[in-house]
Amino acid sequence: MDKKRRISIIGSTGSIGTQALEVIEKLQDKFEIIALAGGNNIELLKQQAEKFKPKYIYAQKDIKINGIKSLTSLDEIAQNQENDIILVACSGKIGLKPTLKAIENGIDIALANKETLVMAGDIVMKKAKENGVKIIPVDSEHCAIHQCIKDISQVEKLIITASGGPFLHKSIEEIKTATVKEALAHPRWNMGKKITVDSATLMNKGLEIIEAHHLFGMDYDDIEVVIHPQSIAHSAIEYKDGSVIAQLGLPSMHIPIQYAISYPERFEGIKSKSFSFSEIARLDFEKPDFEKFPTVKLAYRAGKMGGSATACLNAANEEAVFAFLDGKINLYQIYEITKEIFDNHKVIQTPTIDEIFEVDEKIRLQTKELIEKITQK
C-alpha cells in the first residue's frame, strides 16, 4: 500500500465500527478517514470525529464539529469518489441503499451489513460485477471462506462453522423458557443484541448461508453448517479433489475487519494474541440439531425460493427478535412467528429495490400485528 487507503465508515459507533477504528488507529499510516457516519450515539460520534479528524461526518441528529463538514445523507458518503473503500458496518436495511450507491460509483465495499445481501443479494452482486467493484466480507465466516478460496470453480462445498450459541446443549423446553439475559450471554463473541439473539436461535447462521450463496455463487445444496463450539476454525472449503482448507484464529473481529479493509495486503495490526495449537488442544465439530434450531432449515427454504422470500424472512425475524428483547414473546416463538409470516408470503421472483423495501415494510407490519394477537391471548 504505497499511499494511504481512503476509507469511510457507515456505522462507526456500532460494534464493528468501533473495532474498525481501533484497527485504523493501529495502522494510521495506512489509512485516511474520509467520513464517519453514526446513528443516535452523538457523543461517541463526536469523540471519534475529534480523534480521527475525518473530512465529513453524518448523524441522524444535527451535529457540528469545527473543521468537519456535516452531511445531510448517507448517499453523500456513498457516492463520494474520494473513497477507495467504504466499510458498511451499520445494522439493518439502512445499509442497503448506500451500498448500492457506492457500487454505482465504483467504490469497493467492506461489507459487515447482513441485510444488504439477505434482502437484495442478486441485485447487489450483479451491480458489483457490472461496475468492477470488490465486495470483501467482514463476517468472520465469510472472511474465512474468502481467504481460503483461490479458484471458486474448483470448490465443491462451503463449510460454515457455528459456535452453537448459549443453548447448544440445552433442551427445547429450556430454550422456550430462556430469559433475555441468558440469550445475550454468548459464550464466544461480544456482539450487538440483535445478532446475539440470532446466534442463540441459529438464525444468524441461516442468514450467513444466504450471504455465502450470493458472495461466492455457490448452490445452497453445496453450503453446509457445522457446529464448532470453540470458534477457532472460522469456516472452511472443500475442493473437488477432497482437500479441505480452513482459516483458523482466536475469536477476534479485529482480524476479519483488518483483512477486509486492507485486502489484498496484510499488516501486523491488532492481534488477540499469537495462535497456539498446543494451547487450544482440541477442536470439536458436530452436526446442528435442526429440530432444536429449525431456523436454519427455514433459511435454506427462503434462499432456494429466492426473490422476495429472503427479504420476508429477514424482516419477520427481526421484528420477532425485537419483541423477544422487549419481553413480549419467548425465544422459541421467534421461529414460530417468523415461519407463520414466511409461509403466508407470496414471493415476488425478481423484485426491484423498491419492491424489496415495500415487502420489508409490509412484512414488518404483519409481524407486529401477529405479535399483538399472540400477546393479547
One Martini backbone bead per residue (centre of mass of N, CA, C, O) as a GRO file, in nm:
protein
  377
    1MET     BB    1   0.082   0.048   0.031
    2ASP     BB    2   0.181   0.350  -0.082
    3LYS     BB    3  -0.089   0.471   0.001
    4LYS     BB    4  -0.344   0.587   0.147
    5ARG     BB    5  -0.640   0.458   0.244
    6ARG     BB    6  -0.962   0.555   0.161
    7ILE     BB    7  -1.212   0.587   0.426
    8SER     BB    8  -1.542   0.483   0.517
    9ILE     BB    9  -1.791   0.480   0.794
   10ILE     BB   10  -2.086   0.294   0.832
   11GLY     BB   11  -2.118   0.265   1.168
   12SER     BB   12  -1.898   0.378   1.393
   13THR     BB   13  -2.069   0.320   1.682
   14GLY     BB   14  -2.051   0.034   1.657
   15SER     BB   15  -1.898  -0.260   1.694
   16ILE     BB   16  -1.746  -0.260   1.420
   17GLY     BB   17  -1.668   0.041   1.403
   18THR     BB   18  -1.494   0.059   1.663
   19GLN     BB   19  -1.294  -0.168   1.576
   20ALA     BB   20  -1.199  -0.032   1.316
   21LEU     BB   21  -1.069   0.214   1.460
   22GLU     BB   22  -0.860   0.044   1.609
   23VAL     BB   23  -0.719  -0.055   1.357
   24ILE     BB   24  -0.653   0.228   1.234
   25GLU     BB   25  -0.484   0.332   1.469
   26LYS     BB   26  -0.261   0.114   1.425
   27LEU     BB   27  -0.284   0.208   1.089
   28GLN     BB   28  -0.246   0.531   1.029
   29ASP     BB   29  -0.035   0.506   0.779
   30LYS     BB   30  -0.271   0.352   0.583
   31PHE     BB   31  -0.507   0.565   0.664
   32GLU     BB   32  -0.792   0.764   0.548
   33ILE     BB   33  -1.054   0.950   0.675
   34ILE     BB   34  -1.341   1.072   0.527
   35ALA     BB   35  -1.590   0.922   0.689
   36LEU     BB   36  -1.847   0.946   0.946
   37ALA     BB   37  -2.122   0.726   1.054
   38GLY     BB   38  -2.404   0.759   1.262
   39GLY     BB   39  -2.651   0.770   1.485
   40ASN     BB   40  -2.749   0.846   1.819
   41ASN     BB   41  -2.440   0.851   1.914
   42ILE     BB   42  -2.312   1.151   1.942
   43GLU     BB   43  -2.080   1.148   2.146
   44LEU     BB   44  -1.910   0.928   2.009
   45LEU     BB   45  -1.888   1.064   1.734
   46LYS     BB   46  -1.738   1.312   1.836
   47GLN     BB   47  -1.493   1.163   1.946
   48GLN     BB   48  -1.410   1.037   1.677
   49ALA     BB   49  -1.376   1.300   1.515
   50GLU     BB   50  -1.162   1.434   1.703
   51LYS     BB   51  -0.953   1.198   1.668
   52PHE     BB   52  -0.967   1.134   1.327
   53LYS     BB   53  -1.037   1.363   1.126
   54PRO     BB   54  -1.256   1.393   0.925
   55LYS     BB   55  -1.415   1.550   0.662
   56TYR     BB   56  -1.679   1.390   0.743
   57ILE     BB   57  -2.026   1.391   0.877
   58TYR     BB   58  -2.287   1.166   1.012
   59ALA     BB   59  -2.627   1.209   1.142
   60GLN     BB   60  -2.956   1.187   1.262
   61LYS     BB   61  -2.845   1.432   1.399
   62ASP     BB   62  -2.732   1.718   1.477
   63ILE     BB   63  -2.387   1.809   1.379
   64LYS     BB   64  -2.098   1.995   1.518
   65ILE     BB   65  -1.760   2.041   1.385
   66ASN     BB   66  -1.477   2.179   1.366
   67GLY     BB   67  -1.361   2.124   1.031
   68ILE     BB   68  -1.635   1.956   0.977
   69LYS     BB   69  -1.847   1.827   0.753
   70SER     BB   70  -2.194   1.817   0.741
   71LEU     BB   71  -2.419   1.580   0.648
   72THR     BB   72  -2.752   1.474   0.505
   73SER     BB   73  -2.638   1.188   0.390
   74LEU     BB   74  -2.526   0.875   0.297
   75ASP     BB   75  -2.495   0.929  -0.009
   76GLU     BB   76  -2.260   1.133   0.015
   77ILE     BB   77  -2.062   0.909   0.089
   78ALA     BB   78  -2.117   0.681  -0.131
   79GLN     BB   79  -2.049   0.896  -0.389
   80ASN     BB   80  -1.758   0.946  -0.288
   81GLN     BB   81  -1.454   0.930  -0.482
   82GLU     BB   82  -1.243   0.952  -0.248
   83ASN     BB   83  -1.302   0.666  -0.210
   84ASP     BB   84  -1.180   0.332  -0.193
   85ILE     BB   85  -1.350   0.254   0.073
   86ILE     BB   86  -1.643   0.101   0.233
   87LEU     BB   87  -1.771   0.060   0.554
   88VAL     BB   88  -2.047  -0.153   0.625
   89ALA     BB   89  -2.156  -0.139   0.982
   90CYS     BB   90  -2.442  -0.141   0.983
   91SER     BB   91  -2.767  -0.208   1.082
   92GLY     BB   92  -2.982  -0.300   0.858
   93LYS     BB   93  -3.147  -0.155   0.579
   94ILE     BB   94  -2.972   0.113   0.570
   95GLY     BB   95  -2.724  -0.028   0.401
   96LEU     BB   96  -2.825  -0.076   0.107
   97LYS     BB   97  -2.829   0.196  -0.056
   98PRO     BB   98  -2.531   0.287  -0.007
   99THR     BB   99  -2.407   0.039  -0.139
  100LEU     BB  100  -2.523   0.086  -0.422
  101LYS     BB  101  -2.404   0.370  -0.459
  102ALA     BB  102  -2.108   0.288  -0.440
  103ILE     BB  103  -2.107   0.088  -0.673
  104GLU     BB  104  -2.196   0.296  -0.894
  105ASN     BB  105  -1.906   0.456  -0.809
  106GLY     BB  106  -1.666   0.233  -0.780
  107ILE     BB  107  -1.674   0.134  -0.475
  108ASP     BB  108  -1.550  -0.042  -0.243
  109ILE     BB  109  -1.653  -0.318  -0.015
  110ALA     BB  110  -1.696  -0.352   0.333
  111LEU     BB  111  -1.902  -0.617   0.462
  112ALA     BB  112  -2.132  -0.604   0.770
  113ASN     BB  113  -2.420  -0.618   0.622
  114LYS     BB  114  -2.661  -0.851   0.595
  115GLU     BB  115  -2.912  -0.721   0.451
  116THR     BB  116  -2.796  -0.663   0.171
  117LEU     BB  117  -2.796  -0.978   0.081
  118VAL     BB  118  -3.063  -1.089   0.191
  119MET     BB  119  -3.251  -0.884   0.036
  120ALA     BB  120  -3.030  -0.810  -0.242
  121GLY     BB  121  -2.810  -1.002  -0.376
  122ASP     BB  122  -2.858  -1.004  -0.682
  123ILE     BB  123  -2.833  -0.698  -0.728
  124VAL     BB  124  -2.560  -0.639  -0.592
  125MET     BB  125  -2.376  -0.844  -0.750
  126LYS     BB  126  -2.439  -0.740  -1.032
  127LYS     BB  127  -2.339  -0.446  -0.990
  128ALA     BB  128  -2.051  -0.519  -0.909
  129LYS     BB  129  -1.974  -0.651  -1.177
  130GLU     BB  130  -2.043  -0.410  -1.367
  131ASN     BB  131  -1.834  -0.210  -1.178
  132GLY     BB  132  -1.578  -0.356  -1.058
  133VAL     BB  133  -1.655  -0.446  -0.758
  134LYS     BB  134  -1.548  -0.507  -0.438
  135ILE     BB  135  -1.662  -0.762  -0.199
  136ILE     BB  136  -1.569  -0.765   0.139
  137PRO     BB  137  -1.596  -0.967   0.398
  138VAL     BB  138  -1.640  -0.945   0.763
  139ASP     BB  139  -1.737  -1.185   0.840
  140SER     BB  140  -1.574  -1.447   0.968
  141GLU     BB  141  -1.679  -1.667   0.772
  142HIS     BB  142  -1.647  -1.518   0.494
  143CYS     BB  143  -1.356  -1.437   0.535
  144ALA     BB  144  -1.247  -1.724   0.548
  145ILE     BB  145  -1.337  -1.814   0.268
  146HIS     BB  146  -1.190  -1.592   0.110
  147GLN     BB  147  -0.902  -1.694   0.204
  148CYS     BB  148  -0.930  -1.995   0.078
  149ILE     BB  149  -0.985  -1.890  -0.204
  150LYS     BB  150  -0.865  -1.922  -0.545
  151ASP     BB  151  -1.085  -2.120  -0.705
  152ILE     BB  152  -1.420  -2.151  -0.733
  153SER     BB  153  -1.435  -2.381  -0.958
  154GLN     BB  154  -1.288  -2.592  -0.738
  155VAL     BB  155  -1.535  -2.583  -0.554
  156GLU     BB  156  -1.762  -2.795  -0.373
  157LYS     BB  157  -1.762  -2.664  -0.066
  158LEU     BB  158  -1.915  -2.500   0.204
  159ILE     BB  159  -1.803  -2.437   0.554
  160ILE     BB  160  -2.000  -2.335   0.819
  161THR     BB  161  -1.946  -2.212   1.125
  162ALA     BB  162  -2.072  -2.277   1.470
  163SER     BB  163  -2.101  -2.239   1.809
  164GLY     BB  164  -2.430  -2.256   1.912
  165GLY     BB  165  -2.437  -2.097   2.150
  166PRO     BB  166  -2.600  -2.094   2.468
  167PHE     BB  167  -2.805  -2.364   2.362
  168LEU     BB  168  -2.664  -2.624   2.260
  169HIS     BB  169  -2.723  -2.806   2.551
  170LYS     BB  170  -3.024  -2.752   2.530
  171SER     BB  171  -3.348  -2.767   2.552
  172ILE     BB  172  -3.645  -2.674   2.430
  173GLU     BB  173  -3.761  -2.600   2.705
  174GLU     BB  174  -3.525  -2.409   2.784
  175ILE     BB  175  -3.556  -2.217   2.545
  176LYS     BB  176  -3.853  -2.124   2.605
  177THR     BB  177  -3.744  -2.011   2.910
  178ALA     BB  178  -3.558  -1.804   2.822
  179THR     BB  179  -3.382  -1.534   2.878
  180VAL     BB  180  -3.240  -1.253   2.772
  181LYS     BB  181  -2.978  -1.284   2.928
  182GLU     BB  182  -2.916  -1.571   2.820
  183ALA     BB  183  -2.918  -1.498   2.513
  184LEU     BB  184  -2.675  -1.271   2.557
  185ALA     BB  185  -2.472  -1.515   2.655
  186HIS     BB  186  -2.215  -1.542   2.479
  187PRO     BB  187  -1.935  -1.763   2.471
  188ARG     BB  188  -1.743  -1.587   2.236
  189TRP     BB  189  -1.907  -1.321   2.156
  190ASN     BB  190  -1.916  -0.959   2.107
  191MET     BB  191  -2.236  -0.825   2.045
  192GLY     BB  192  -2.512  -0.737   1.943
  193LYS     BB  193  -2.832  -0.812   2.027
  194LYS     BB  194  -2.954  -0.920   1.766
  195ILE     BB  195  -2.720  -1.116   1.679
  196THR     BB  196  -2.723  -1.278   1.948
  197VAL     BB  197  -3.005  -1.394   1.916
  198ASP     BB  198  -2.950  -1.528   1.641
  199SER     BB  199  -2.739  -1.719   1.767
  200ALA     BB  200  -2.937  -1.864   1.965
  201THR     BB  201  -3.125  -1.967   1.705
  202LEU     BB  202  -2.939  -1.972   1.427
  203MET     BB  203  -3.017  -1.748   1.220
  204ASN     BB  204  -2.742  -1.637   1.158
  205LYS     BB  205  -2.666  -1.884   0.985
  206GLY     BB  206  -2.889  -1.857   0.778
  207LEU     BB  207  -2.797  -1.578   0.673
  208GLU     BB  208  -2.508  -1.678   0.591
  209ILE     BB  209  -2.597  -1.865   0.368
  210ILE     BB  210  -2.713  -1.646   0.186
  211GLU     BB  211  -2.457  -1.480   0.162
  212ALA     BB  212  -2.273  -1.705   0.043
  213HIS     BB  213  -2.428  -1.747  -0.217
  214HIS     BB  214  -2.368  -1.456  -0.325
  215LEU     BB  215  -2.059  -1.418  -0.288
  216PHE     BB  216  -1.983  -1.731  -0.429
  217GLY     BB  217  -2.201  -1.885  -0.612
  218MET     BB  218  -2.344  -2.105  -0.437
  219ASP     BB  219  -2.516  -2.363  -0.379
  220TYR     BB  220  -2.711  -2.462  -0.120
  221ASP     BB  221  -2.619  -2.771  -0.133
  222ASP     BB  222  -2.300  -2.646  -0.097
  223ILE     BB  223  -2.393  -2.558   0.204
  224GLU     BB  224  -2.250  -2.600   0.526
  225VAL     BB  225  -2.324  -2.674   0.868
  226VAL     BB  226  -2.108  -2.643   1.164
  227ILE     BB  227  -2.041  -2.729   1.481
  228HIS     BB  228  -1.805  -2.501   1.677
  229PRO     BB  229  -1.748  -2.405   1.994
  230GLN     BB  230  -1.451  -2.260   1.982
  231SER     BB  231  -1.408  -2.060   1.737
  232ILE     BB  232  -1.144  -2.125   1.537
  233ALA     BB  233  -1.292  -2.232   1.295
  234HIS     BB  234  -1.448  -2.006   1.074
  235SER     BB  235  -1.402  -2.180   0.810
  236ALA     BB  236  -1.457  -2.377   0.498
  237ILE     BB  237  -1.323  -2.573   0.222
  238GLU     BB  238  -1.403  -2.792  -0.057
  239TYR     BB  239  -1.250  -2.959  -0.289
  240LYS     BB  240  -1.276  -3.177  -0.554
  241ASP     BB  241  -1.023  -3.358  -0.428
  242GLY     BB  242  -1.082  -3.327  -0.090
  243SER     BB  243  -0.971  -3.075   0.001
  244VAL     BB  244  -0.930  -2.896   0.316
  245ILE     BB  245  -0.981  -2.546   0.392
  246ALA     BB  246  -0.889  -2.349   0.676
  247GLN     BB  247  -0.962  -2.082   0.903
  248LEU     BB  248  -0.766  -1.971   1.176
  249GLY     BB  249  -0.855  -1.836   1.506
  250LEU     BB  250  -0.915  -1.622   1.731
  251PRO     BB  251  -1.171  -1.455   1.873
  252SER     BB  252  -1.163  -1.172   1.640
  253MET     BB  253  -1.272  -0.890   1.464
  254HIS     BB  254  -1.009  -0.747   1.384
  255ILE     BB  255  -0.914  -0.940   1.161
  256PRO     BB  256  -1.147  -0.922   0.944
  257ILE     BB  257  -1.146  -0.619   0.925
  258GLN     BB  258  -0.855  -0.581   0.830
  259TYR     BB  259  -0.871  -0.757   0.581
  260ALA     BB  260  -1.098  -0.598   0.430
  261ILE     BB  261  -0.954  -0.300   0.431
  262SER     BB  262  -0.655  -0.423   0.314
  263TYR     BB  263  -0.717  -0.560   0.072
  264PRO     BB  264  -0.454  -0.775  -0.024
  265GLU     BB  265  -0.320  -0.686   0.228
  266ARG     BB  266  -0.084  -0.729   0.506
  267PHE     BB  267  -0.072  -0.658   0.863
  268GLU     BB  268   0.044  -0.554   1.159
  269GLY     BB  269  -0.184  -0.558   1.420
  270ILE     BB  270  -0.440  -0.661   1.581
  271LYS     BB  271  -0.403  -0.903   1.842
  272SER     BB  272  -0.502  -1.122   2.065
  273LYS     BB  273  -0.286  -1.352   1.985
  274SER     BB  274  -0.084  -1.594   1.948
  275PHE     BB  275  -0.115  -1.885   1.797
  276SER     BB  276  -0.195  -2.210   1.969
  277PHE     BB  277  -0.234  -2.542   1.941
  278SER     BB  278  -0.160  -2.645   2.230
  279GLU     BB  279  -0.367  -2.461   2.381
  280ILE     BB  280  -0.624  -2.557   2.243
  281ALA     BB  281  -0.595  -2.894   2.180
  282ARG     BB  282  -0.913  -2.872   2.072
  283LEU     BB  283  -1.158  -2.974   1.815
  284ASP     BB  284  -1.506  -2.942   1.764
  285PHE     BB  285  -1.763  -3.138   1.584
  286GLU     BB  286  -2.110  -3.090   1.465
  287LYS     BB  287  -2.425  -3.135   1.407
  288PRO     BB  288  -2.704  -2.979   1.366
  289ASP     BB  289  -3.014  -2.923   1.538
  290PHE     BB  290  -3.306  -2.882   1.353
  291GLU     BB  291  -3.519  -2.919   1.580
  292LYS     BB  292  -3.401  -2.698   1.779
  293PHE     BB  293  -3.292  -2.532   1.498
  294PRO     BB  294  -3.513  -2.439   1.246
  295THR     BB  295  -3.401  -2.175   1.108
  296VAL     BB  296  -3.210  -2.301   0.900
  297LYS     BB  297  -3.423  -2.437   0.722
  298LEU     BB  298  -3.573  -2.175   0.656
  299ALA     BB  299  -3.335  -2.040   0.507
  300TYR     BB  300  -3.307  -2.245   0.285
  301ARG     BB  301  -3.586  -2.205   0.169
  302ALA     BB  302  -3.559  -1.905   0.101
  303GLY     BB  303  -3.313  -1.925  -0.084
  304LYS     BB  304  -3.441  -2.123  -0.297
  305MET     BB  305  -3.679  -1.933  -0.371
  306GLY     BB  306  -3.617  -1.645  -0.360
  307GLY     BB  307  -3.639  -1.329  -0.403
  308SER     BB  308  -3.854  -1.212  -0.141
  309ALA     BB  309  -3.807  -1.433   0.081
  310THR     BB  310  -3.557  -1.311   0.235
  311ALA     BB  311  -3.688  -1.043   0.316
  312CYS     BB  312  -3.907  -1.171   0.483
  313LEU     BB  313  -3.737  -1.326   0.683
  314ASN     BB  314  -3.582  -1.083   0.797
  315ALA     BB  315  -3.822  -0.908   0.898
  316ALA     BB  316  -3.966  -1.112   1.081
  317ASN     BB  317  -3.729  -1.179   1.265
  318GLU     BB  318  -3.660  -0.895   1.367
  319GLU     BB  319  -3.935  -0.835   1.504
  320ALA     BB  320  -3.922  -1.084   1.693
  321VAL     BB  321  -3.666  -1.004   1.840
  322PHE     BB  322  -3.770  -0.739   1.956
  323ALA     BB  323  -3.997  -0.876   2.120
  324PHE     BB  324  -3.811  -1.040   2.299
  325LEU     BB  325  -3.646  -0.798   2.416
  326ASP     BB  326  -3.937  -0.680   2.531
  327GLY     BB  327  -4.096  -0.944   2.659
  328LYS     BB  328  -4.340  -1.067   2.467
  329ILE     BB  329  -4.165  -1.324   2.397
  330ASN     BB  330  -4.025  -1.613   2.327
  331LEU     BB  331  -3.765  -1.758   2.171
  332TYR     BB  332  -3.924  -1.976   1.998
  333GLN     BB  333  -4.130  -1.767   1.872
  334ILE     BB  334  -3.954  -1.653   1.656
  335TYR     BB  335  -3.988  -1.892   1.468
  336GLU     BB  336  -4.300  -1.922   1.457
  337ILE     BB  337  -4.354  -1.637   1.345
  338THR     BB  338  -4.172  -1.641   1.097
  339LYS     BB  339  -4.306  -1.888   0.963
  340GLU     BB  340  -4.592  -1.780   0.934
  341ILE     BB  341  -4.522  -1.540   0.757
  342PHE     BB  342  -4.366  -1.694   0.538
  343ASP     BB  343  -4.595  -1.898   0.448
  344ASN     BB  344  -4.780  -1.624   0.355
  345HIS     BB  345  -4.585  -1.548   0.132
  346LYS     BB  346  -4.571  -1.381  -0.177
  347VAL     BB  347  -4.353  -1.430  -0.417
  348ILE     BB  348  -4.107  -1.230  -0.570
  349GLN     BB  349  -3.881  -1.315  -0.804
  350THR     BB  350  -3.798  -1.005  -0.941
  351PRO     BB  351  -3.723  -0.766  -0.757
  352THR     BB  352  -3.705  -0.458  -0.676
  353ILE     BB  353  -3.598  -0.236  -0.458
  354ASP     BB  354  -3.876  -0.118  -0.396
  355GLU     BB  355  -4.014  -0.395  -0.346
  356ILE     BB  356  -3.836  -0.480  -0.109
  357PHE     BB  357  -3.925  -0.243   0.079
  358GLU     BB  358  -4.225  -0.315   0.070
  359VAL     BB  359  -4.199  -0.593   0.193
  360ASP     BB  360  -4.064  -0.511   0.452
  361GLU     BB  361  -4.296  -0.332   0.556
  362LYS     BB  362  -4.527  -0.541   0.542
  363ILE     BB  363  -4.398  -0.763   0.725
  364ARG     BB  364  -4.365  -0.594   0.979
  365LEU     BB  365  -4.664  -0.540   1.021
  366GLN     BB  366  -4.760  -0.835   1.034
  367THR     BB  367  -4.579  -0.916   1.275
  368LYS     BB  368  -4.689  -0.716   1.481
  369GLU     BB  369  -4.981  -0.819   1.469
  370LEU     BB  370  -4.919  -1.108   1.560
  371ILE     BB  371  -4.793  -1.035   1.831
  372GLU     BB  372  -5.045  -0.899   1.947
  373LYS     BB  373  -5.226  -1.150   1.943
  374ILE     BB  374  -5.045  -1.326   2.127
  375THR     BB  375  -5.029  -1.122   2.379
  376GLN     BB  376  -5.362  -1.119   2.417
  377LYS     BB  377  -5.414  -1.428   2.512
   0.00000   0.00000   0.00000
